[in-house]
mmCIF file of C-alpha atoms in Angstrom:
data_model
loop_
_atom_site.group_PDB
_atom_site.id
_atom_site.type_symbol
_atom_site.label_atom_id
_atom_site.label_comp_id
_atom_site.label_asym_id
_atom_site.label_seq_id
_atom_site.Cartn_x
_atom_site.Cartn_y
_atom_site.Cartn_z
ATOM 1 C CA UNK U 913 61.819 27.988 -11.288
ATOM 2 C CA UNK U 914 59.281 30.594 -11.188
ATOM 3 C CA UNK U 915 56.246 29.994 -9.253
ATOM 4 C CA UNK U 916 52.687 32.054 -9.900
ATOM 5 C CA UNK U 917 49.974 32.032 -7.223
ATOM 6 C CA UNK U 918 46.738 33.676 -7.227
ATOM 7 C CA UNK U 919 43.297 32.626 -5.092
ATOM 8 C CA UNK U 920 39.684 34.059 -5.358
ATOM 9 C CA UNK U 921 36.539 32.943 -3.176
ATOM 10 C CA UNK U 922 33.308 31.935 -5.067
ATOM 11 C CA UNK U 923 29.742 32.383 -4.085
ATOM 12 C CA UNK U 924 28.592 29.457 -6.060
ATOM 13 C CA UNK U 925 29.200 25.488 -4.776
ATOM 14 C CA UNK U 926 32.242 23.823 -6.112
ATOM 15 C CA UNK U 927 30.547 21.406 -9.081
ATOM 16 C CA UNK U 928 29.314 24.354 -10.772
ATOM 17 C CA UNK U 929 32.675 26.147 -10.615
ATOM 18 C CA UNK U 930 34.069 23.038 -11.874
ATOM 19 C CA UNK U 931 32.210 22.614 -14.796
ATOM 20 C CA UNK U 932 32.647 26.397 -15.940
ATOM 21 C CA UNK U 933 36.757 25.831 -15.601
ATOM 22 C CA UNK U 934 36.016 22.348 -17.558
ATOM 23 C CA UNK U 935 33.437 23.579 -19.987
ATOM 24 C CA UNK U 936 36.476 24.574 -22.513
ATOM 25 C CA UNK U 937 34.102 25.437 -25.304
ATOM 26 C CA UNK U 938 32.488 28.026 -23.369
ATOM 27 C CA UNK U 939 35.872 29.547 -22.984
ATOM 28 C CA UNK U 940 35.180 32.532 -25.751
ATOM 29 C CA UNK U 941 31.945 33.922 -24.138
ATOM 30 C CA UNK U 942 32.951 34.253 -20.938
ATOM 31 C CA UNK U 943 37.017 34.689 -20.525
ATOM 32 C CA UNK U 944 38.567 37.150 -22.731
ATOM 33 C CA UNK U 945 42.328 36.075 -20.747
ATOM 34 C CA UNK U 946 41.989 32.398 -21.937
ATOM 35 C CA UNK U 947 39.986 32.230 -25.096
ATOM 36 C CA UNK U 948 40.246 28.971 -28.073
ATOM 37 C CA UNK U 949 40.342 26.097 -25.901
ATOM 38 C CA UNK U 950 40.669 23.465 -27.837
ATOM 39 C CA UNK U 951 40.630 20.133 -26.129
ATOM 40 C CA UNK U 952 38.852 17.858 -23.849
ATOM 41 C CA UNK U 953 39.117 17.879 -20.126
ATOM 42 C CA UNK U 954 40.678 14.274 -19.427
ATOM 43 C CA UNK U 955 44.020 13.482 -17.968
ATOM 44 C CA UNK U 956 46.211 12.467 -21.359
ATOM 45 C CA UNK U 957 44.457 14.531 -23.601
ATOM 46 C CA UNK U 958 46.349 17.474 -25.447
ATOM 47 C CA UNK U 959 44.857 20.968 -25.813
ATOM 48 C CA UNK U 960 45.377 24.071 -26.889
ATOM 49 C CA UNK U 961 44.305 27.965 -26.381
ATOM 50 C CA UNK U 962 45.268 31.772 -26.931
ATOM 51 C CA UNK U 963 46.123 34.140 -23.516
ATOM 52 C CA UNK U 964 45.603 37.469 -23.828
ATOM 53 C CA UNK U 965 48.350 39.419 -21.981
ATOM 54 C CA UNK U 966 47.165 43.105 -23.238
ATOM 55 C CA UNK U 967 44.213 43.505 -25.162
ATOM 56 C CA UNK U 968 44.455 42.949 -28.628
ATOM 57 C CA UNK U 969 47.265 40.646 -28.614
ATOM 58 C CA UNK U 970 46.782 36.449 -28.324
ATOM 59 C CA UNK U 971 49.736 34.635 -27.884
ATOM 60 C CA UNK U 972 48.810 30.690 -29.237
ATOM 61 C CA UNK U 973 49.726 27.872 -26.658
ATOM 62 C CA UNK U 974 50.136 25.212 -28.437
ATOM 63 C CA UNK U 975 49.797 21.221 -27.172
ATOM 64 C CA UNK U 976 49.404 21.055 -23.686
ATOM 65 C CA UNK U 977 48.925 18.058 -22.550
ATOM 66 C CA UNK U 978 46.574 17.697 -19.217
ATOM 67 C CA UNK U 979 48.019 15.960 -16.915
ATOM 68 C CA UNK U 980 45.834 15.801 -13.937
ATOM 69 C CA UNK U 981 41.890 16.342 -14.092
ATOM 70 C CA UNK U 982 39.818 15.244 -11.113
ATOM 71 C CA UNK U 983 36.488 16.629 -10.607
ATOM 72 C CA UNK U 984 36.715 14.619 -7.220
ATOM 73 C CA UNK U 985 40.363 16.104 -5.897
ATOM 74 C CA UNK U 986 39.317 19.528 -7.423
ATOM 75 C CA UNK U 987 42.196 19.756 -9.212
ATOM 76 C CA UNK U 988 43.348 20.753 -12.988
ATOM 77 C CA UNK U 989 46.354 20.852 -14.419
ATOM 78 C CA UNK U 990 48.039 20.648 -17.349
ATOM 79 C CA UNK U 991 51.549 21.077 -18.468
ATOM 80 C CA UNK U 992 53.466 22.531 -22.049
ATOM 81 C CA UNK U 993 54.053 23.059 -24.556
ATOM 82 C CA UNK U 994 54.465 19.530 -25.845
ATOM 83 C CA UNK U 995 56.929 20.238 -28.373
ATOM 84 C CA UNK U 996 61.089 18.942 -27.651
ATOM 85 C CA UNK U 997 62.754 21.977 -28.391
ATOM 86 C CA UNK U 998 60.338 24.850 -27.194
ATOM 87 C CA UNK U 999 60.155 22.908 -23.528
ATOM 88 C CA UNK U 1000 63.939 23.195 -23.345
ATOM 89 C CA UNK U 1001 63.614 26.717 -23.569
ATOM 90 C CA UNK U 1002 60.529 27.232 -21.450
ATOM 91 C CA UNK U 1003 57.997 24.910 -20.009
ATOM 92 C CA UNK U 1004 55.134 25.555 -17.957
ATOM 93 C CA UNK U 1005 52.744 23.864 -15.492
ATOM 94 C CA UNK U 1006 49.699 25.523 -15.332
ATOM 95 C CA UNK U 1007 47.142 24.057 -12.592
ATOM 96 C CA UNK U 1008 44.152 24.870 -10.509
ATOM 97 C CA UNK U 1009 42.314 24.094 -7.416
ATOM 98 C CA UNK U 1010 38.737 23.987 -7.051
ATOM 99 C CA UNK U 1011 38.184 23.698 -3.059
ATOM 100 C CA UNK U 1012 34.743 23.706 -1.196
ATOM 101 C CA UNK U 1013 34.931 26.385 1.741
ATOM 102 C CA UNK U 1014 30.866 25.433 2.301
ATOM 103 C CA UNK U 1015 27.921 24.360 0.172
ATOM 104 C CA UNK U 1016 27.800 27.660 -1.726
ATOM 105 C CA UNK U 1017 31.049 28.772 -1.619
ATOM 106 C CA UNK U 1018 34.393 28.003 -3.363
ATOM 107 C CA UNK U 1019 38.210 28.699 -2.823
ATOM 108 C CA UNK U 1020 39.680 28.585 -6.608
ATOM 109 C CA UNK U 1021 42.985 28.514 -6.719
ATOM 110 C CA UNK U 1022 45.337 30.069 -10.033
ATOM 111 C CA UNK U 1023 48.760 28.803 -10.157
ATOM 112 C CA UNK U 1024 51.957 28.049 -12.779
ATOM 113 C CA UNK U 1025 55.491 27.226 -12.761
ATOM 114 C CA UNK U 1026 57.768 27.833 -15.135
ATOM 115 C CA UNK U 1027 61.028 26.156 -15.955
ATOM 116 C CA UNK U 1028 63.226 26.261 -18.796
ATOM 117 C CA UNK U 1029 67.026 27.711 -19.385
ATOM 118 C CA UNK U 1030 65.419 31.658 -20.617
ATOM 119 C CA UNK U 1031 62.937 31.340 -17.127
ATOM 120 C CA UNK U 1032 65.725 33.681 -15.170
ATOM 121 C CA UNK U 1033 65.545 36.054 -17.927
ATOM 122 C CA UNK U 1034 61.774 36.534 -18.190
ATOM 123 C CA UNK U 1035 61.733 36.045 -14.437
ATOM 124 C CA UNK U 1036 61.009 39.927 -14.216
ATOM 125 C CA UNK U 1037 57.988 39.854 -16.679
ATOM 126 C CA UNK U 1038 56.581 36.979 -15.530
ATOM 127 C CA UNK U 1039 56.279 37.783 -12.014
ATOM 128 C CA UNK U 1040 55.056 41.302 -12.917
ATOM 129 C CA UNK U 1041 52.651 40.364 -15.857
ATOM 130 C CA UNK U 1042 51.136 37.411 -14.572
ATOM 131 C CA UNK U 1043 49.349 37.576 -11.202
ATOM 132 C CA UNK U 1044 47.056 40.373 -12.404
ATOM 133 C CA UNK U 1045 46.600 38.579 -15.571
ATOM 134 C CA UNK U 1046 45.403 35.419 -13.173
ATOM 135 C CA UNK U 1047 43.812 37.497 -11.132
ATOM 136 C CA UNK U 1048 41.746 38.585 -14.057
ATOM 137 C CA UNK U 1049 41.098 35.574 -15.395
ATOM 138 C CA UNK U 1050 39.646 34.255 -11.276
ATOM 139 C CA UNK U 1051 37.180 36.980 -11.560
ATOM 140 C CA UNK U 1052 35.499 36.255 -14.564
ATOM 141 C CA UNK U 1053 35.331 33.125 -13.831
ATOM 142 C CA UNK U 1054 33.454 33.936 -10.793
ATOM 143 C CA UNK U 1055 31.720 36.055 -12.607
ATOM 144 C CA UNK U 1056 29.897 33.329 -14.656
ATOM 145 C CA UNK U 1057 29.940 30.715 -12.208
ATOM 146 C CA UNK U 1058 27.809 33.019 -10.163
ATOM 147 C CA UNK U 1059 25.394 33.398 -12.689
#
């Protein structure tokens, strides 16, 4: 298993950083790392959306299925693809943490894990690809929920 951490600290309280990580439609103005999210924010419910590991190139995710979402816990998660075969060959759990440090400030926290029989093999690419990608992705959306 591969595991992907990455943390940022928000000036902004932790319900409004909330709803800018659940406000999915908003997704194409503000992120250009996790644009087309297609789905709605409730544990059960499938979605799906584009990453954007280089710029110019959007690699579909299709049917995730959201397995945790509680505004109250802080917590987001969701886990795919959906699909028999693919998750065989890779499977991810993508999740975040939305933590109150005071009233107008906010630890976010970026994580996935990866499993899957080709994980060792993209084990390299992963771990060098995908914290700055994350770490991208954290800052803009401090970025809006400081607006």
């Amino acid at each position: 298993m591969i595991n992907i951490k990455t943390e940022i600290t928000i000036n902004a309280p932790k319900a409004k950083v909330w709803s800018v990580l659940t406000g999915f439609a908003d997704y194409n103005r503000w992120s250009k790392v996790i644009t087309d999210m297609n789905g709605y924010p409730q544990k059960g419910k499938t979605l799906t959306l584009t990453v954007h590991p280089l710029p110019g190139v959007g690699l579909p995710i299709p049917e995730c299925e959201i397995t945790v979402c509680s505004e109250e816990k802080g917590e987001l998660r969701w886990q795919g693809p959906s699909i028999p075969v693919v998750k065989d060959v890779i499977s991810a759990n993508h999740y975040f943490y939305v933590e109150s440090i005071s009233e107008n400030k906010t630890r976010f926290i970026h994580c996935e894990d990866f499993d899957g029989w080709i994980t060792p093999v993209l084990k390299p690419l992963l771990e060098a690809q995908l914290p700055e990608l994350y770490a991208e992705f954290n800052k803009e959306l401090k970025a809006e929920a400081e607006k």
